């Protein structure tokens, strides 16, 4: 399984428009982060988790030209804002999109023209798959995927486990049941926002490390990173063994 980090930043990305924060001014390419998204490839099946506003550029610089499916974690703009840009990828066979019913309904309202029944319209064809009961698995082609129940503040969202790999972003809390579902993963991708300052939504670092201790994956990559978290190279030296900061265009194999 090949995993490409298309983006590893928060909703504003790094650099933030107009910011003079030292991290935003960094010349290190690892400190420049597009909105969080990940591409997974296995046995010629290619699918995307989240389709943010930077999707077009992310696909161009990663040199990918097709998708077999899109998995949505939730409906916030930084996770769905690039959906219009799937048009050049496939205008013949429908691209399946998976998400909670609430998320699918939000997509239908915000991108209503993508769901047009006009067969002559010059838009991508989409098929939607509602994941109401996300305690069950589903298949993309022949690949078995387990949705994971996650909380983003008071909003229920999804993470995903595919074989021994799991991806979670925007989490503020993870239930004991979901932690049990995550045990045995070799690679975990998990969000972190700030190193010290407490925020009621995504985890700060101490909370993230506590979750990692409970799951005990072989390796963990941190994503959804704010400019206030610090410089990539400095933070990496402070992380425990087998915990790494992900960065844009990083490729790993699971």
mmCIF file of C-alpha atoms in Angstrom:
data_model
loop_
_atom_site.group_PDB
_atom_site.id
_atom_site.type_symbol
_atom_site.label_atom_id
_atom_site.label_comp_id
_atom_site.label_asym_id
_atom_site.label_seq_id
_atom_site.Cartn_x
_atom_site.Cartn_y
_atom_site.Cartn_z
ATOM 1 C CA UNK A 1 0.000 0.000 0.000
ATOM 2 C CA UNK A 2 1.431 3.342 -1.089
ATOM 3 C CA UNK A 3 0.365 6.395 0.923
ATOM 4 C CA UNK A 4 1.004 9.938 -0.322
ATOM 5 C CA UNK A 5 0.421 12.941 1.930
ATOM 6 C CA UNK A 6 -1.098 15.500 -0.429
ATOM 7 C CA UNK A 7 -1.422 18.077 2.347
ATOM 8 C CA UNK A 8 -0.692 18.212 6.072
ATOM 9 C CA UNK A 9 -1.864 21.670 7.140
ATOM 10 C CA UNK A 10 -4.874 23.040 8.965
ATOM 11 C CA UNK A 11 -7.794 24.913 7.402
ATOM 12 C CA UNK A 12 -5.671 27.971 6.539
ATOM 13 C CA UNK A 13 -2.625 26.106 5.276
ATOM 14 C CA UNK A 14 0.939 27.300 5.797
ATOM 15 C CA UNK A 15 1.914 30.025 5.110
ATOM 16 C CA UNK A 16 -1.224 31.797 6.273
ATOM 17 C CA UNK A 17 -2.180 34.775 4.112
ATOM 18 C CA UNK A 18 -0.668 37.952 5.549
ATOM 19 C CA UNK A 19 1.024 36.213 8.488
ATOM 20 C CA UNK A 20 4.499 37.275 9.591
ATOM 21 C CA UNK A 21 4.843 34.316 11.943
ATOM 22 C CA UNK A 22 8.365 32.820 11.631
ATOM 23 C CA UNK A 23 7.018 29.444 10.481
ATOM 24 C CA UNK A 24 5.009 31.144 7.727
ATOM 25 C CA UNK A 25 8.214 32.848 6.584
ATOM 26 C CA UNK A 26 10.273 29.633 6.682
ATOM 27 C CA UNK A 27 12.215 28.655 3.563
ATOM 28 C CA UNK A 28 12.053 24.954 4.463
ATOM 29 C CA UNK A 29 9.660 23.164 2.103
ATOM 30 C CA UNK A 30 8.522 20.929 4.999
ATOM 31 C CA UNK A 31 7.075 24.004 6.713
ATOM 32 C CA UNK A 32 4.832 24.765 3.721
ATOM 33 C CA UNK A 33 1.590 22.831 4.138
ATOM 34 C CA UNK A 34 -1.497 22.597 1.958
ATOM 35 C CA UNK A 35 -4.850 21.564 3.432
ATOM 36 C CA UNK A 36 -4.873 18.008 4.801
ATOM 37 C CA UNK A 37 -5.589 15.147 2.414
ATOM 38 C CA UNK A 38 -4.115 11.756 1.648
ATOM 39 C CA UNK A 39 -3.952 9.500 -1.407
ATOM 40 C CA UNK A 40 -3.817 5.718 -1.078
ATOM 41 C CA UNK A 41 -2.863 3.269 -3.813
ATOM 42 C CA UNK A 42 -3.073 -0.507 -3.618
ATOM 43 C CA UNK A 43 -3.359 -3.078 -6.400
ATOM 44 C CA UNK A 44 -4.015 -0.288 -8.932
ATOM 45 C CA UNK A 45 -6.899 1.039 -6.791
ATOM 46 C CA UNK A 46 -6.392 4.755 -6.079
ATOM 47 C CA UNK A 47 -8.559 6.601 -3.620
ATOM 48 C CA UNK A 48 -8.556 9.902 -1.838
ATOM 49 C CA UNK A 49 -9.406 10.779 1.756
ATOM 50 C CA UNK A 50 -10.848 14.311 1.726
ATOM 51 C CA UNK A 51 -10.867 16.688 -1.215
ATOM 52 C CA UNK A 52 -9.875 20.126 0.038
ATOM 53 C CA UNK A 53 -9.446 23.470 -1.744
ATOM 54 C CA UNK A 54 -5.881 22.563 -2.801
ATOM 55 C CA UNK A 55 -6.928 19.328 -4.544
ATOM 56 C CA UNK A 56 -6.147 20.469 -8.106
ATOM 57 C CA UNK A 57 -2.585 21.528 -7.295
ATOM 58 C CA UNK A 58 -2.026 18.501 -5.069
ATOM 59 C CA UNK A 59 -2.928 16.111 -7.885
ATOM 60 C CA UNK A 60 -0.821 17.977 -10.442
ATOM 61 C CA UNK A 61 2.330 18.026 -8.336
ATOM 62 C CA UNK A 62 1.877 14.356 -7.338
ATOM 63 C CA UNK A 63 1.352 13.380 -10.984
ATOM 64 C CA UNK A 64 -1.873 11.431 -10.372
ATOM 65 C CA UNK A 65 -4.579 11.423 -13.024
ATOM 66 C CA UNK A 66 -7.303 9.056 -11.781
ATOM 67 C CA UNK A 67 -9.341 8.148 -8.724
ATOM 68 C CA UNK A 68 -11.397 5.062 -7.964
ATOM 69 C CA UNK A 69 -13.151 6.618 -4.967
ATOM 70 C CA UNK A 70 -13.235 9.546 -2.529
ATOM 71 C CA UNK A 71 -13.737 9.047 1.213
ATOM 72 C CA UNK A 72 -14.935 12.063 3.198
ATOM 73 C CA UNK A 73 -14.194 12.555 6.888
ATOM 74 C CA UNK A 74 -16.619 15.493 7.266
ATOM 75 C CA UNK A 75 -18.099 18.483 5.484
ATOM 76 C CA UNK A 76 -15.898 21.415 6.542
ATOM 77 C CA UNK A 77 -14.579 23.525 3.674
ATOM 78 C CA UNK A 78 -10.931 22.524 4.082
ATOM 79 C CA UNK A 79 -11.983 18.898 3.508
ATOM 80 C CA UNK A 80 -14.465 19.232 0.633
ATOM 81 C CA UNK A 81 -13.656 22.530 -1.111
ATOM 82 C CA UNK A 82 -11.893 20.954 -4.100
ATOM 83 C CA UNK A 83 -14.703 18.659 -5.171
ATOM 84 C CA UNK A 84 -15.453 20.692 -8.299
ATOM 85 C CA UNK A 85 -11.939 19.940 -9.572
ATOM 86 C CA UNK A 86 -12.569 16.222 -10.015
ATOM 87 C CA UNK A 87 -14.129 17.047 -13.422
ATOM 88 C CA UNK A 88 -11.042 16.330 -15.586
ATOM 89 C CA UNK A 89 -10.381 13.009 -13.857
ATOM 90 C CA UNK A 90 -13.428 11.047 -14.884
ATOM 91 C CA UNK A 91 -16.391 12.220 -16.913
ATOM 92 C CA UNK A 92 -17.495 8.742 -18.013
ATOM 93 C CA UNK A 93 -17.740 6.261 -15.151
ATOM 94 C CA UNK A 94 -19.128 7.654 -11.870
ATOM 95 C CA UNK A 95 -16.650 8.337 -9.080
ATOM 96 C CA UNK A 96 -18.055 6.913 -5.834
ATOM 97 C CA UNK A 97 -18.013 9.232 -2.823
ATOM 98 C CA UNK A 98 -18.413 7.794 0.677
ATOM 99 C CA UNK A 99 -19.448 9.725 3.781
ATOM 100 C CA UNK A 100 -21.987 10.109 6.533
ATOM 101 C CA UNK A 101 -25.517 10.923 5.375
ATOM 102 C CA UNK A 102 -25.195 14.436 6.801
ATOM 103 C CA UNK A 103 -21.997 14.974 4.804
ATOM 104 C CA UNK A 104 -23.504 13.659 1.562
ATOM 105 C CA UNK A 105 -26.511 15.964 1.980
ATOM 106 C CA UNK A 106 -24.171 18.915 2.528
ATOM 107 C CA UNK A 107 -22.263 18.053 -0.663
ATOM 108 C CA UNK A 108 -25.510 17.880 -2.630
ATOM 109 C CA UNK A 109 -26.451 21.379 -1.483
ATOM 110 C CA UNK A 110 -23.077 23.040 -1.900
ATOM 111 C CA UNK A 111 -22.150 21.318 -5.160
ATOM 112 C CA UNK A 112 -25.659 20.804 -6.497
ATOM 113 C CA UNK A 113 -24.519 21.105 -10.122
ATOM 114 C CA UNK A 114 -22.211 18.086 -9.740
ATOM 115 C CA UNK A 115 -25.238 15.952 -8.990
ATOM 116 C CA UNK A 116 -27.160 17.072 -12.070
ATOM 117 C CA UNK A 117 -29.148 14.393 -13.873
ATOM 118 C CA UNK A 118 -28.516 16.109 -17.205
ATOM 119 C CA UNK A 119 -26.490 13.520 -19.102
ATOM 120 C CA UNK A 120 -25.298 16.123 -21.590
ATOM 121 C CA UNK A 121 -23.781 18.364 -18.938
ATOM 122 C CA UNK A 122 -19.996 18.714 -18.977
ATOM 123 C CA UNK A 123 -19.436 17.619 -15.395
ATOM 124 C CA UNK A 124 -18.071 14.603 -13.542
ATOM 125 C CA UNK A 125 -20.369 11.740 -12.807
ATOM 126 C CA UNK A 126 -20.678 10.929 -9.110
ATOM 127 C CA UNK A 127 -22.241 8.074 -7.196
ATOM 128 C CA UNK A 128 -22.827 8.599 -3.479
ATOM 129 C CA UNK A 129 -22.667 6.014 -0.710
ATOM 130 C CA UNK A 130 -24.038 6.950 2.685
ATOM 131 C CA UNK A 131 -22.259 5.478 5.689
ATOM 132 C CA UNK A 132 -25.005 5.729 8.288
ATOM 133 C CA UNK A 133 -23.859 2.829 10.408
ATOM 134 C CA UNK A 134 -20.131 3.365 10.504
ATOM 135 C CA UNK A 135 -19.532 0.339 12.709
ATOM 136 C CA UNK A 136 -19.651 -1.743 9.523
ATOM 137 C CA UNK A 137 -17.078 -2.106 6.786
ATOM 138 C CA UNK A 138 -17.488 -1.432 3.087
ATOM 139 C CA UNK A 139 -15.509 -2.201 -0.055
ATOM 140 C CA UNK A 140 -13.833 0.005 -2.648
ATOM 141 C CA UNK A 141 -13.297 -2.444 -5.496
ATOM 142 C CA UNK A 142 -11.924 -5.416 -3.513
ATOM 143 C CA UNK A 143 -10.391 -3.328 -0.731
ATOM 144 C CA UNK A 144 -12.073 -3.621 2.673
ATOM 145 C CA UNK A 145 -12.415 -0.337 4.582
ATOM 146 C CA UNK A 146 -13.588 0.221 8.148
ATOM 147 C CA UNK A 147 -15.081 3.661 8.996
ATOM 148 C CA UNK A 148 -14.144 4.877 12.472
ATOM 149 C CA UNK A 149 -16.340 6.956 14.763
ATOM 150 C CA UNK A 150 -14.494 10.157 15.753
ATOM 151 C CA UNK A 151 -15.593 13.398 17.443
ATOM 152 C CA UNK A 152 -14.629 16.834 16.131
ATOM 153 C CA UNK A 153 -15.910 19.028 18.955
ATOM 154 C CA UNK A 154 -19.629 18.204 19.051
ATOM 155 C CA UNK A 155 -19.611 16.987 15.438
ATOM 156 C CA UNK A 156 -19.440 13.244 14.688
ATOM 157 C CA UNK A 157 -16.977 12.620 11.861
ATOM 158 C CA UNK A 158 -15.165 9.645 10.342
ATOM 159 C CA UNK A 159 -11.685 8.228 10.332
ATOM 160 C CA UNK A 160 -10.794 5.197 8.242
ATOM 161 C CA UNK A 161 -8.886 1.955 8.753
ATOM 162 C CA UNK A 162 -7.612 0.082 5.699
ATOM 163 C CA UNK A 163 -5.868 -3.164 6.609
ATOM 164 C CA UNK A 164 -3.121 -2.190 9.077
ATOM 165 C CA UNK A 165 -3.214 1.501 8.220
ATOM 166 C CA UNK A 166 -5.507 4.131 9.792
ATOM 167 C CA UNK A 167 -6.141 7.796 9.056
ATOM 168 C CA UNK A 168 -7.700 10.240 11.526
ATOM 169 C CA UNK A 169 -7.850 14.015 11.223
ATOM 170 C CA UNK A 170 -9.629 16.819 13.117
ATOM 171 C CA UNK A 171 -10.222 14.600 16.132
ATOM 172 C CA UNK A 172 -10.940 16.196 19.490
ATOM 173 C CA UNK A 173 -11.860 12.919 21.181
ATOM 174 C CA UNK A 174 -11.737 9.229 20.326
ATOM 175 C CA UNK A 175 -13.944 6.720 22.111
ATOM 176 C CA UNK A 176 -12.701 3.584 23.824
ATOM 177 C CA UNK A 177 -14.568 1.532 21.203
ATOM 178 C CA UNK A 178 -12.726 3.246 18.355
ATOM 179 C CA UNK A 179 -9.388 2.887 20.132
ATOM 180 C CA UNK A 180 -10.082 -0.853 20.312
ATOM 181 C CA UNK A 181 -10.777 -0.865 16.560
ATOM 182 C CA UNK A 182 -7.410 0.798 15.989
ATOM 183 C CA UNK A 183 -5.318 -1.663 17.952
ATOM 184 C CA UNK A 184 -3.045 -3.720 15.758
ATOM 185 C CA UNK A 185 -2.427 -1.019 13.136
ATOM 186 C CA UNK A 186 1.127 -0.734 11.890
ATOM 187 C CA UNK A 187 0.807 2.868 10.732
ATOM 188 C CA UNK A 188 -1.439 5.512 12.278
ATOM 189 C CA UNK A 189 -1.924 9.010 10.897
ATOM 190 C CA UNK A 190 -3.357 11.312 13.557
ATOM 191 C CA UNK A 191 -3.967 15.040 13.805
ATOM 192 C CA UNK A 192 -2.249 17.485 16.091
ATOM 193 C CA UNK A 193 -2.651 21.256 16.202
ATOM 194 C CA UNK A 194 -0.655 23.060 18.825
ATOM 195 C CA UNK A 195 2.260 22.068 21.013
ATOM 196 C CA UNK A 196 1.159 23.845 24.197
ATOM 197 C CA UNK A 197 -1.943 26.016 23.796
ATOM 198 C CA UNK A 198 -5.150 24.129 24.608
ATOM 199 C CA UNK A 199 -7.838 24.149 21.923
ATOM 200 C CA UNK A 200 -11.248 22.540 22.397
ATOM 201 C CA UNK A 201 -11.276 20.971 18.958
ATOM 202 C CA UNK A 202 -8.206 19.185 17.566
ATOM 203 C CA UNK A 203 -5.768 17.539 19.961
ATOM 204 C CA UNK A 204 -2.792 19.363 21.351
ATOM 205 C CA UNK A 205 0.411 17.313 21.378
ATOM 206 C CA UNK A 206 0.129 15.800 24.859
ATOM 207 C CA UNK A 207 -3.363 14.475 24.079
ATOM 208 C CA UNK A 208 -2.178 13.081 20.750
ATOM 209 C CA UNK A 209 0.719 11.252 22.398
ATOM 210 C CA UNK A 210 -1.641 9.855 25.027
ATOM 211 C CA UNK A 211 -3.881 8.396 22.311
ATOM 212 C CA UNK A 212 -0.854 6.921 20.554
ATOM 213 C CA UNK A 213 0.182 5.218 23.803
ATOM 214 C CA UNK A 214 -3.222 3.570 24.045
ATOM 215 C CA UNK A 215 -3.238 2.335 20.433
ATOM 216 C CA UNK A 216 0.483 1.449 20.240
ATOM 217 C CA UNK A 217 0.972 1.476 16.463
ATOM 218 C CA UNK A 218 4.411 0.657 15.103
ATOM 219 C CA UNK A 219 4.671 4.127 13.566
ATOM 220 C CA UNK A 220 2.616 7.316 13.834
ATOM 221 C CA UNK A 221 2.648 10.303 11.487
ATOM 222 C CA UNK A 222 1.194 13.590 12.710
ATOM 223 C CA UNK A 223 -0.860 15.741 10.351
ATOM 224 C CA UNK A 224 -3.263 18.718 10.262
ATOM 225 C CA UNK A 225 -0.492 20.927 11.608
ATOM 226 C CA UNK A 226 -0.763 24.625 12.444
ATOM 227 C CA UNK A 227 1.990 27.214 11.908
ATOM 228 C CA UNK A 228 1.833 27.847 15.677
ATOM 229 C CA UNK A 229 3.038 24.290 16.284
ATOM 230 C CA UNK A 230 6.594 25.272 15.355
ATOM 231 C CA UNK A 231 9.280 24.503 12.789
ATOM 232 C CA UNK A 232 9.239 21.009 11.318
ATOM 233 C CA UNK A 233 12.889 20.234 12.003
ATOM 234 C CA UNK A 234 12.725 21.456 15.613
ATOM 235 C CA UNK A 235 9.534 19.573 16.499
ATOM 236 C CA UNK A 236 10.796 16.298 15.005
ATOM 237 C CA UNK A 237 13.707 16.238 17.462
ATOM 238 C CA UNK A 238 11.258 16.469 20.391
ATOM 239 C CA UNK A 239 8.959 13.607 19.404
ATOM 240 C CA UNK A 240 9.092 10.119 20.921
ATOM 241 C CA UNK A 241 10.571 7.185 19.031
ATOM 242 C CA UNK A 242 8.469 6.089 16.031
ATOM 243 C CA UNK A 243 6.390 9.299 16.029
ATOM 244 C CA UNK A 244 7.031 11.587 13.071
ATOM 245 C CA UNK A 245 5.755 14.831 11.623
ATOM 246 C CA UNK A 246 4.228 14.201 8.219
ATOM 247 C CA UNK A 247 4.881 16.761 5.506
ATOM 248 C CA UNK A 248 3.439 17.494 2.078
ATOM 249 C CA UNK A 249 4.452 14.989 -0.618
ATOM 250 C CA UNK A 250 5.796 12.492 1.918
ATOM 251 C CA UNK A 251 5.341 8.918 0.620
ATOM 252 C CA UNK A 252 5.221 5.945 2.957
ATOM 253 C CA UNK A 253 4.362 2.295 2.482
ATOM 254 C CA UNK A 254 2.088 0.265 4.706
#
